[in-house]
Amino acid sequence: MRVTRVSARDFRNLERVEATLGEAVTVVHGPNGAGKTNLLEALYFGCTARSCRTSNEREVVRFGAKVARVEVEVEAEDGAHRLDVGLEPGEAKRVRVDGAAIAGPAGAEVRPLVSVFMPDRLDLVKGAPALRRAHLDQLVTALWPSRAANRTAYSRALAQRNALIARIRAGAAAPGLLDPWDAELAQAGIAVMADRAEACSLVGPRFAERAGDLGLPDDATLAYRPRSRAADAGALRDELLERREEDLARGFSAHGPHRDEVWLAHAGRALRAYGSQGQQRLGLLALLFAERDVLLEARGQPPLMLLDDVMSELDSARRERLVELLMGGGQSVITTTDLDHVPGGADETVTALAVMSGRLAQEPVA
């Protein structure tokens, strides 16, 4: 499956843009502030019905406009399909596949997988563990869509347990009422832990390999570090019972998969704390490429890779390595202020798109 065309109307500074993507690498180039990142965000929005840059989606609607709309055309094994997402602030988001309204694209079989790199996403490496847990859970869903129910069940049970803890602290309920919620939380928690461990076991070796390909000088490691040592639901339930008094004192559940960590390391040291900005950048790229490899094997298709300003802090050797990986398979879109920053950017196999003041023109390749 690949994306063939994107159309954005009143999205950020893009008043009306239509672009045809290349089969392999598409390079979007232009000066700062032209709208290159907005085009990548529009692509992501059209594929996923959410923004990759903000939780306040009102921001994507162009100033002076009432509705933002993105249309993405994809080519799948069974032919062409169209994904259409419209956003009007204050109204329910409108999502359509081939003209038929759906609740969201998550369950649409024609939705392409998408992987995105933006400078702000370095927080995935150097930020709080919650960001890495959420990313890992998204990967689990991409690998095994039916397992998304495990994380949903855990979140629901955790919210109910925390609400009951608040009632107990207020004197409105007895501590023994936590027993059934402990059992339910443990049952869902063991499933979440198993999913995360399996995903990390697949990605870890590829992460080390891709980190080396991109030029990290020492061994890179990805490891799942669960908070619990439980091997089954009964053991996790016992752990929750042991910590019940502490949870009641704190006012929330402090133990379980919602406190897990995904450890990214270089030369045996955490990239989060000891990696340079450049090493963290390469670590994030290695993670995304490792996930691409695993998704290709598991689902038979690699994700569309959206790489914003990825070349700006890479030396020439690492730029070459990055483009070699991109050319190795799948579809990607890169933004840059200068086409010369992308090795092979003028080649026949590369589609070049020039952006200027929110307008885009597809350039013929010499």
mmCIF file of C-alpha atoms in Angstrom:
data_model
loop_
_atom_site.group_PDB
_atom_site.id
_atom_site.type_symbol
_atom_site.label_atom_id
_atom_site.label_comp_id
_atom_site.label_asym_id
_atom_site.label_seq_id
_atom_site.Cartn_x
_atom_site.Cartn_y
_atom_site.Cartn_z
ATOM 1 C CA MET A 1 0.000 0.000 0.000
ATOM 2 C CA ARG A 2 1.267 3.482 -0.833
ATOM 3 C CA VAL A 3 -0.027 7.038 -0.784
ATOM 4 C CA THR A 4 -0.338 8.448 -4.289
ATOM 5 C CA ARG A 5 -1.782 11.913 -3.684
ATOM 6 C CA VAL A 6 -2.583 14.367 -0.916
ATOM 7 C CA SER A 7 -4.909 17.337 -1.069
ATOM 8 C CA ALA A 8 -5.123 19.897 1.737
ATOM 9 C CA ARG A 9 -7.539 22.790 1.972
ATOM 10 C CA ASP A 10 -7.349 25.504 4.655
ATOM 11 C CA PHE A 11 -4.884 23.422 6.674
ATOM 12 C CA ARG A 12 -2.422 25.647 8.593
ATOM 13 C CA ASN A 13 -0.996 28.010 5.932
ATOM 14 C CA LEU A 14 -1.973 25.694 3.069
ATOM 15 C CA GLU A 15 -4.984 27.320 1.451
ATOM 16 C CA ARG A 16 -5.326 24.794 -1.341
ATOM 17 C CA VAL A 17 -2.581 22.312 -2.148
ATOM 18 C CA GLU A 18 -2.547 19.129 -4.199
ATOM 19 C CA ALA A 19 0.572 16.984 -4.543
ATOM 20 C CA THR A 20 1.428 13.672 -6.124
ATOM 21 C CA LEU A 21 3.924 11.589 -4.150
ATOM 22 C CA GLY A 22 6.674 9.442 -5.603
ATOM 23 C CA GLU A 23 6.735 5.687 -5.227
ATOM 24 C CA ALA A 24 9.888 5.821 -3.106
ATOM 25 C CA VAL A 25 11.349 9.116 -1.850
ATOM 26 C CA THR A 26 9.631 12.501 -2.135
ATOM 27 C CA VAL A 27 11.615 15.589 -1.084
ATOM 28 C CA VAL A 28 9.683 18.709 -0.086
ATOM 29 C CA HIS A 29 11.988 21.720 -0.151
ATOM 30 C CA GLY A 30 11.669 25.446 0.383
ATOM 31 C CA PRO A 31 12.588 28.272 2.744
ATOM 32 C CA ASN A 32 11.755 28.329 6.435
ATOM 33 C CA GLY A 33 8.100 29.059 7.101
ATOM 34 C CA ALA A 34 6.982 28.064 3.611
ATOM 35 C CA GLY A 35 4.712 25.245 4.792
ATOM 36 C CA LYS A 36 6.846 22.114 4.390
ATOM 37 C CA THR A 37 6.129 20.800 7.879
ATOM 38 C CA ASN A 38 2.460 21.688 7.459
ATOM 39 C CA LEU A 39 2.314 19.444 4.382
ATOM 40 C CA LEU A 40 3.799 16.545 6.364
ATOM 41 C CA GLU A 41 1.308 17.179 9.151
ATOM 42 C CA ALA A 42 -1.523 17.218 6.608
ATOM 43 C CA LEU A 43 -0.385 13.838 5.287
ATOM 44 C CA TYR A 44 -0.352 12.427 8.812
ATOM 45 C CA PHE A 45 -3.735 13.997 9.558
ATOM 46 C CA GLY A 46 -5.259 12.511 6.430
ATOM 47 C CA CYS A 47 -3.965 9.034 7.255
ATOM 48 C CA THR A 48 -4.718 8.988 10.994
ATOM 49 C CA ALA A 49 -7.372 11.704 11.574
ATOM 50 C CA ARG A 50 -5.176 13.358 14.197
ATOM 51 C CA SER A 51 -2.320 15.838 14.308
ATOM 52 C CA CYS A 52 1.269 14.783 14.940
ATOM 53 C CA ARG A 53 2.132 18.252 16.287
ATOM 54 C CA THR A 54 -0.614 19.432 18.621
ATOM 55 C CA SER A 55 -3.380 18.137 20.861
ATOM 56 C CA ASN A 56 -5.346 21.333 20.202
ATOM 57 C CA GLU A 57 -6.501 20.540 16.697
ATOM 58 C CA ARG A 58 -8.190 23.918 16.278
ATOM 59 C CA GLU A 59 -4.695 25.097 15.409
ATOM 60 C CA VAL A 60 -4.696 23.238 12.093
ATOM 61 C CA VAL A 61 -7.545 25.344 10.673
ATOM 62 C CA ARG A 62 -6.148 28.193 8.573
ATOM 63 C CA PHE A 63 -6.726 31.691 9.956
ATOM 64 C CA GLY A 64 -9.950 33.075 8.521
ATOM 65 C CA ALA A 65 -11.242 29.656 7.467
ATOM 66 C CA LYS A 66 -14.010 27.632 9.101
ATOM 67 C CA VAL A 67 -13.052 24.095 8.109
ATOM 68 C CA ALA A 68 -9.781 22.262 7.419
ATOM 69 C CA ARG A 69 -9.942 19.300 5.078
ATOM 70 C CA VAL A 70 -7.380 16.741 3.965
ATOM 71 C CA GLU A 71 -7.877 14.073 1.331
ATOM 72 C CA VAL A 72 -5.413 11.229 0.834
ATOM 73 C CA GLU A 73 -5.506 8.755 -2.026
ATOM 74 C CA VAL A 74 -3.905 5.351 -1.523
ATOM 75 C CA GLU A 75 -3.155 2.455 -3.831
ATOM 76 C CA ALA A 76 -3.800 -0.930 -2.230
ATOM 77 C CA GLU A 77 -3.845 -4.493 -3.514
ATOM 78 C CA ASP A 78 -7.556 -4.214 -4.272
ATOM 79 C CA GLY A 79 -7.255 -0.872 -6.063
ATOM 80 C CA ALA A 80 -7.439 2.841 -5.262
ATOM 81 C CA HIS A 81 -9.107 4.274 -2.148
ATOM 82 C CA ARG A 82 -9.710 7.745 -0.755
ATOM 83 C CA LEU A 83 -9.459 8.858 2.877
ATOM 84 C CA ASP A 84 -11.116 12.172 3.694
ATOM 85 C CA VAL A 85 -10.833 14.002 7.040
ATOM 86 C CA GLY A 86 -12.619 17.278 7.801
ATOM 87 C CA LEU A 87 -12.286 19.357 10.951
ATOM 88 C CA GLU A 88 -14.538 22.229 11.975
ATOM 89 C CA PRO A 89 -13.793 23.566 15.481
ATOM 90 C CA GLY A 90 -16.636 22.778 17.844
ATOM 91 C CA GLU A 91 -18.000 20.012 15.631
ATOM 92 C CA ALA A 92 -17.351 16.294 15.467
ATOM 93 C CA LYS A 93 -14.516 15.358 13.154
ATOM 94 C CA ARG A 94 -15.730 13.967 9.836
ATOM 95 C CA VAL A 95 -13.882 10.913 8.521
ATOM 96 C CA ARG A 96 -14.792 9.158 5.287
ATOM 97 C CA VAL A 97 -13.361 6.212 3.361
ATOM 98 C CA ASP A 98 -14.363 6.077 -0.277
ATOM 99 C CA GLY A 99 -17.155 8.509 0.517
ATOM 100 C CA ALA A 100 -18.655 6.487 3.366
ATOM 101 C CA ALA A 101 -18.584 7.990 6.859
ATOM 102 C CA ILE A 102 -16.766 5.996 9.551
ATOM 103 C CA ALA A 103 -16.050 6.623 13.229
ATOM 104 C CA GLY A 104 -12.293 6.936 12.595
ATOM 105 C CA PRO A 105 -9.548 5.513 10.396
ATOM 106 C CA ALA A 106 -8.080 3.188 13.025
ATOM 107 C CA GLY A 107 -10.182 0.266 11.866
ATOM 108 C CA ALA A 108 -10.103 1.067 8.155
ATOM 109 C CA GLU A 109 -8.301 -1.658 6.247
ATOM 110 C CA VAL A 110 -7.121 0.833 3.622
ATOM 111 C CA ARG A 111 -5.424 3.113 6.177
ATOM 112 C CA PRO A 112 -1.676 3.235 5.544
ATOM 113 C CA LEU A 113 0.698 2.854 8.473
ATOM 114 C CA VAL A 114 2.607 6.071 9.184
ATOM 115 C CA SER A 115 5.859 6.783 11.022
ATOM 116 C CA VAL A 116 6.907 10.374 11.709
ATOM 117 C CA PHE A 117 10.165 12.101 12.678
ATOM 118 C CA MET A 118 10.102 15.726 13.780
ATOM 119 C CA PRO A 119 12.653 17.605 15.885
ATOM 120 C CA ASP A 120 10.061 17.886 18.664
ATOM 121 C CA ARG A 121 9.821 14.093 18.753
ATOM 122 C CA LEU A 122 13.252 13.895 20.369
ATOM 123 C CA ASP A 123 11.186 13.964 23.561
ATOM 124 C CA LEU A 124 10.466 10.329 22.759
ATOM 125 C CA VAL A 125 14.126 9.627 23.553
ATOM 126 C CA LYS A 126 14.911 12.245 26.189
ATOM 127 C CA GLY A 127 11.474 12.838 27.692
ATOM 128 C CA ALA A 128 9.414 11.100 30.355
ATOM 129 C CA PRO A 129 8.802 7.323 30.309
ATOM 130 C CA ALA A 130 5.107 7.900 29.590
ATOM 131 C CA LEU A 131 6.002 9.030 26.059
ATOM 132 C CA ARG A 132 7.898 5.824 25.347
ATOM 133 C CA ARG A 133 5.141 3.677 26.846
ATOM 134 C CA ALA A 134 2.547 5.344 24.637
ATOM 135 C CA HIS A 135 4.740 4.919 21.576
ATOM 136 C CA LEU A 136 5.301 1.256 22.365
ATOM 137 C CA ASP A 137 1.564 0.716 22.788
ATOM 138 C CA GLN A 138 0.977 2.315 19.377
ATOM 139 C CA LEU A 139 3.503 -0.079 17.868
ATOM 140 C CA VAL A 140 1.720 -3.020 19.495
ATOM 141 C CA THR A 141 -1.532 -1.863 17.905
ATOM 142 C CA ALA A 142 0.147 -1.490 14.501
ATOM 143 C CA LEU A 143 1.641 -4.980 14.750
ATOM 144 C CA TRP A 144 -1.436 -6.713 16.172
ATOM 145 C CA PRO A 145 -4.549 -4.499 15.809
ATOM 146 C CA SER A 146 -6.752 -6.789 17.889
ATOM 147 C CA ARG A 147 -4.482 -6.378 20.910
ATOM 148 C CA ALA A 148 -5.413 -2.713 21.288
ATOM 149 C CA ALA A 149 -8.247 -4.037 23.459
ATOM 150 C CA ASN A 150 -5.717 -5.106 26.110
ATOM 151 C CA ARG A 151 -4.484 -1.554 26.668
ATOM 152 C CA THR A 152 -8.048 -0.224 26.621
ATOM 153 C CA ALA A 153 -9.112 -2.744 29.266
ATOM 154 C CA TYR A 154 -6.126 -1.860 31.442
ATOM 155 C CA SER A 155 -6.789 1.885 31.218
ATOM 156 C CA ARG A 156 -10.431 1.360 32.134
ATOM 157 C CA ALA A 157 -9.609 -0.821 35.141
ATOM 158 C CA LEU A 158 -6.908 1.593 36.309
ATOM 159 C CA ALA A 159 -9.303 4.543 36.166
ATOM 160 C CA GLN A 160 -11.927 2.600 38.149
ATOM 161 C CA ARG A 161 -9.396 1.510 40.760
ATOM 162 C CA ASN A 162 -8.122 5.075 41.201
ATOM 163 C CA ALA A 163 -11.688 6.368 41.516
ATOM 164 C CA LEU A 164 -12.400 3.783 44.215
ATOM 165 C CA ILE A 165 -9.202 4.735 46.062
ATOM 166 C CA ALA A 166 -10.472 8.311 46.173
ATOM 167 C CA ARG A 167 -13.799 7.139 47.634
ATOM 168 C CA ILE A 168 -12.018 5.023 50.254
ATOM 169 C CA ARG A 169 -9.869 7.983 51.284
ATOM 170 C CA ALA A 170 -13.023 10.045 51.624
ATOM 171 C CA GLY A 171 -14.568 7.404 53.882
ATOM 172 C CA ALA A 172 -17.261 6.500 51.359
ATOM 173 C CA ALA A 173 -16.117 2.924 50.647
ATOM 174 C CA ALA A 174 -14.330 0.021 52.311
ATOM 175 C CA PRO A 175 -10.796 -1.043 51.229
ATOM 176 C CA GLY A 176 -12.007 -4.585 50.553
ATOM 177 C CA LEU A 177 -13.918 -3.299 47.540
ATOM 178 C CA LEU A 178 -10.577 -2.997 45.769
ATOM 179 C CA ASP A 179 -10.276 -6.799 45.484
ATOM 180 C CA PRO A 180 -12.253 -7.236 42.228
ATOM 181 C CA TRP A 181 -10.552 -4.235 40.634
ATOM 182 C CA ASP A 182 -7.152 -5.598 41.619
ATOM 183 C CA ALA A 183 -8.033 -8.845 39.856
ATOM 184 C CA GLU A 184 -9.290 -7.066 36.733
ATOM 185 C CA LEU A 185 -6.297 -4.709 36.635
ATOM 186 C CA ALA A 186 -3.908 -7.631 37.026
ATOM 187 C CA GLN A 187 -5.577 -9.646 34.261
ATOM 188 C CA ALA A 188 -5.374 -6.771 31.785
ATOM 189 C CA GLY A 189 -1.936 -5.723 33.025
ATOM 190 C CA ILE A 190 -0.322 -9.098 32.356
ATOM 191 C CA ALA A 191 -1.669 -8.986 28.787
ATOM 192 C CA VAL A 192 -0.252 -5.478 28.268
ATOM 193 C CA MET A 193 3.134 -6.530 29.650
ATOM 194 C CA ALA A 194 3.247 -9.578 27.379
ATOM 195 C CA ASP A 195 2.405 -7.446 24.330
ATOM 196 C CA ARG A 196 5.082 -4.893 25.149
ATOM 197 C CA ALA A 197 7.718 -7.540 25.842
ATOM 198 C CA GLU A 198 7.018 -9.291 22.537
ATOM 199 C CA ALA A 199 7.158 -6.037 20.568
ATOM 200 C CA CYS A 200 10.477 -5.066 22.184
ATOM 201 C CA SER A 201 11.931 -8.504 21.501
ATOM 202 C CA LEU A 202 11.224 -7.938 17.810
ATOM 203 C CA VAL A 203 12.417 -4.341 17.621
ATOM 204 C CA GLY A 204 15.476 -4.602 19.879
ATOM 205 C CA PRO A 205 17.836 -6.449 17.495
ATOM 206 C CA ARG A 206 16.777 -4.243 14.577
ATOM 207 C CA PHE A 207 17.317 -1.134 16.682
ATOM 208 C CA ALA A 208 20.904 -2.163 17.348
ATOM 209 C CA GLU A 209 21.435 -2.902 13.660
ATOM 210 C CA ARG A 210 19.937 0.345 12.381
ATOM 211 C CA ALA A 211 21.795 2.407 14.979
ATOM 212 C CA GLY A 212 25.022 0.986 13.575
ATOM 213 C CA ASP A 213 23.885 1.687 10.019
ATOM 214 C CA LEU A 214 23.243 5.323 10.919
ATOM 215 C CA GLY A 215 26.646 5.750 12.501
ATOM 216 C CA LEU A 216 26.242 5.490 16.267
ATOM 217 C CA PRO A 217 29.798 4.504 17.218
ATOM 218 C CA ASP A 218 28.987 2.058 20.035
ATOM 219 C CA ASP A 219 26.413 -0.657 20.654
ATOM 220 C CA ALA A 220 22.814 0.527 20.959
ATOM 221 C CA THR A 221 20.244 -1.259 23.112
ATOM 222 C CA LEU A 222 16.471 -1.237 23.420
ATOM 223 C CA ALA A 223 14.973 -3.079 26.368
ATOM 224 C CA TYR A 224 11.581 -3.329 28.031
ATOM 225 C CA ARG A 225 11.767 -2.671 31.774
ATOM 226 C CA PRO A 226 8.446 -3.486 33.444
ATOM 227 C CA ARG A 227 7.762 -2.187 36.937
ATOM 228 C CA SER A 228 6.287 -5.546 37.953
ATOM 229 C CA ARG A 229 8.150 -8.842 38.176
ATOM 230 C CA ALA A 230 4.930 -10.846 38.026
ATOM 231 C CA ALA A 231 4.766 -13.761 35.597
ATOM 232 C CA ASP A 232 0.990 -14.150 35.722
ATOM 233 C CA ALA A 233 -2.160 -12.312 36.772
ATOM 234 C CA GLY A 234 -2.214 -13.905 40.209
ATOM 235 C CA ALA A 235 1.279 -12.664 41.027
ATOM 236 C CA LEU A 236 0.470 -9.151 39.806
ATOM 237 C CA ARG A 237 -2.705 -9.142 41.909
ATOM 238 C CA ASP A 238 -0.625 -10.101 44.949
ATOM 239 C CA GLU A 239 1.780 -7.219 44.237
ATOM 240 C CA LEU A 240 -1.136 -4.800 44.106
ATOM 241 C CA LEU A 241 -2.434 -6.118 47.419
ATOM 242 C CA GLU A 242 0.988 -5.712 49.034
ATOM 243 C CA ARG A 243 1.080 -2.060 47.957
ATOM 244 C CA ARG A 244 -2.549 -1.254 48.762
ATOM 245 C CA GLU A 245 -1.810 0.750 51.894
ATOM 246 C CA GLU A 246 0.796 2.809 50.001
ATOM 247 C CA ASP A 247 -1.681 3.472 47.205
ATOM 248 C CA LEU A 248 -4.329 4.558 49.696
ATOM 249 C CA ALA A 249 -1.811 6.899 51.321
ATOM 250 C CA ARG A 250 -0.794 8.400 47.968
ATOM 251 C CA GLY A 251 -4.288 8.510 46.533
ATOM 252 C CA PHE A 252 -3.548 6.620 43.319
ATOM 253 C CA SER A 253 -2.220 3.335 41.934
ATOM 254 C CA ALA A 254 1.566 3.531 41.860
ATOM 255 C CA HIS A 255 2.351 0.030 40.625
ATOM 256 C CA GLY A 256 1.720 -1.715 37.337
ATOM 257 C CA PRO A 257 2.389 -1.429 33.590
ATOM 258 C CA HIS A 258 1.465 2.262 33.626
ATOM 259 C CA ARG A 259 4.828 2.801 35.353
ATOM 260 C CA ASP A 260 6.946 0.740 32.926
ATOM 261 C CA GLU A 261 9.999 2.027 31.078
ATOM 262 C CA VAL A 262 11.416 1.416 27.606
ATOM 263 C CA TRP A 263 15.174 1.730 27.927
ATOM 264 C CA LEU A 264 17.148 3.173 25.006
ATOM 265 C CA ALA A 265 20.898 3.048 25.532
ATOM 266 C CA HIS A 266 24.170 3.712 23.731
ATOM 267 C CA ALA A 267 27.385 2.162 24.995
ATOM 268 C CA GLY A 268 25.449 0.878 28.011
ATOM 269 C CA ARG A 269 24.286 4.340 29.061
ATOM 270 C CA ALA A 270 20.790 5.756 28.805
ATOM 271 C CA LEU A 271 20.412 7.946 25.715
ATOM 272 C CA ARG A 272 17.922 10.020 27.668
ATOM 273 C CA ALA A 273 20.474 11.175 30.233
ATOM 274 C CA TYR A 274 23.878 10.721 28.616
ATOM 275 C CA GLY A 275 23.360 10.926 24.865
ATOM 276 C CA SER A 276 24.314 14.053 22.973
ATOM 277 C CA GLN A 277 21.673 15.816 20.881
ATOM 278 C CA GLY A 278 23.111 14.179 17.778
ATOM 279 C CA GLN A 279 23.136 10.713 19.373
ATOM 280 C CA GLN A 280 19.549 11.144 20.554
ATOM 281 C CA ARG A 281 18.567 12.159 17.028
ATOM 282 C CA LEU A 282 20.228 9.071 15.548
ATOM 283 C CA GLY A 283 18.676 6.922 18.265
ATOM 284 C CA LEU A 284 15.198 8.122 17.345
ATOM 285 C CA LEU A 285 15.837 7.493 13.649
ATOM 286 C CA ALA A 286 17.198 4.022 14.432
ATOM 287 C CA LEU A 287 14.039 3.272 16.412
ATOM 288 C CA LEU A 288 11.759 4.351 13.566
ATOM 289 C CA PHE A 289 13.694 2.352 10.990
ATOM 290 C CA ALA A 290 13.727 -0.707 13.260
ATOM 291 C CA GLU A 291 9.961 -0.449 13.609
ATOM 292 C CA ARG A 292 9.667 -0.146 9.836
ATOM 293 C CA ASP A 293 11.578 -3.411 9.429
ATOM 294 C CA VAL A 294 9.407 -5.226 11.955
ATOM 295 C CA LEU A 295 6.139 -3.917 10.502
ATOM 296 C CA LEU A 296 7.217 -4.981 7.023
ATOM 297 C CA GLU A 297 7.812 -8.519 8.271
ATOM 298 C CA ALA A 298 4.655 -8.703 10.396
ATOM 299 C CA ARG A 299 2.157 -6.878 8.204
ATOM 300 C CA GLY A 300 3.725 -7.204 4.755
ATOM 301 C CA GLN A 301 3.935 -3.438 4.340
ATOM 302 C CA PRO A 302 6.289 -0.782 5.700
ATOM 303 C CA PRO A 303 4.885 2.464 7.108
ATOM 304 C CA LEU A 304 4.955 5.703 5.173
ATOM 305 C CA MET A 305 7.888 7.582 6.740
ATOM 306 C CA LEU A 306 7.490 11.338 7.230
ATOM 307 C CA LEU A 307 10.835 12.947 8.081
ATOM 308 C CA ASP A 308 10.816 16.656 8.902
ATOM 309 C CA ASP A 309 14.081 18.618 8.839
ATOM 310 C CA VAL A 310 15.949 15.362 9.322
ATOM 311 C CA MET A 311 19.111 16.388 7.452
ATOM 312 C CA SER A 312 19.854 19.653 9.245
ATOM 313 C CA GLU A 313 22.015 18.207 12.036
ATOM 314 C CA LEU A 314 23.503 15.224 10.194
ATOM 315 C CA ASP A 315 26.951 15.237 8.609
ATOM 316 C CA SER A 316 27.351 14.221 4.980
ATOM 317 C CA ALA A 317 28.227 10.589 5.760
ATOM 318 C CA ARG A 318 25.132 10.083 7.906
ATOM 319 C CA ARG A 319 22.957 11.805 5.313
ATOM 320 C CA GLU A 320 24.176 9.258 2.792
ATOM 321 C CA ARG A 321 23.416 6.394 5.163
ATOM 322 C CA LEU A 322 19.950 7.729 5.867
ATOM 323 C CA VAL A 323 19.055 7.993 2.178
ATOM 324 C CA GLU A 324 20.401 4.479 1.553
ATOM 325 C CA LEU A 325 18.026 3.146 4.200
ATOM 326 C CA LEU A 326 15.111 5.064 2.702
ATOM 327 C CA MET A 327 15.893 3.770 -0.770
ATOM 328 C CA GLY A 328 15.997 0.238 0.626
ATOM 329 C CA GLY A 329 12.214 -0.078 0.600
ATOM 330 C CA GLY A 330 8.941 1.644 1.328
ATOM 331 C CA GLN A 331 7.749 5.183 0.772
ATOM 332 C CA SER A 332 9.030 8.319 2.477
ATOM 333 C CA VAL A 333 8.614 12.093 2.432
ATOM 334 C CA ILE A 334 11.483 14.344 3.576
ATOM 335 C CA THR A 335 11.486 18.093 4.134
ATOM 336 C CA THR A 336 14.562 20.280 3.735
ATOM 337 C CA THR A 337 15.402 23.917 3.160
ATOM 338 C CA ASP A 338 17.883 22.943 0.459
ATOM 339 C CA LEU A 339 17.471 20.104 -2.035
ATOM 340 C CA ASP A 340 21.256 19.676 -2.068
ATOM 341 C CA HIS A 341 21.109 18.556 1.571
ATOM 342 C CA VAL A 342 19.483 15.299 0.422
ATOM 343 C CA PRO A 343 21.988 13.020 -1.313
ATOM 344 C CA GLY A 344 20.509 12.027 -4.670
ATOM 345 C CA GLY A 345 17.712 14.572 -4.267
ATOM 346 C CA ALA A 346 17.843 15.406 -7.980
ATOM 347 C CA ASP A 347 17.887 11.781 -9.165
ATOM 348 C CA GLU A 348 15.190 10.392 -11.438
ATOM 349 C CA THR A 349 13.957 8.089 -8.684
ATOM 350 C CA VAL A 350 13.212 11.050 -6.385
ATOM 351 C CA THR A 351 10.123 13.264 -6.618
ATOM 352 C CA ALA A 352 10.911 16.895 -5.735
ATOM 353 C CA LEU A 353 8.210 19.283 -4.527
ATOM 354 C CA ALA A 354 8.942 22.986 -4.059
ATOM 355 C CA VAL A 355 6.965 24.927 -1.420
ATOM 356 C CA MET A 356 6.709 28.699 -1.227
ATOM 357 C CA SER A 357 4.305 30.666 0.996
ATOM 358 C CA GLY A 358 1.869 27.799 1.395
ATOM 359 C CA ARG A 359 1.833 26.960 -2.286
ATOM 360 C CA LEU A 360 3.320 23.884 -3.858
ATOM 361 C CA ALA A 361 4.505 22.973 -7.338
ATOM 362 C CA GLN A 362 5.713 19.564 -8.404
ATOM 363 C CA GLU A 363 8.938 20.005 -10.303
ATOM 364 C CA PRO A 364 9.973 18.023 -13.359
ATOM 365 C CA VAL A 365 13.144 16.036 -12.772
ATOM 366 C CA ALA A 366 15.988 16.871 -15.134
#
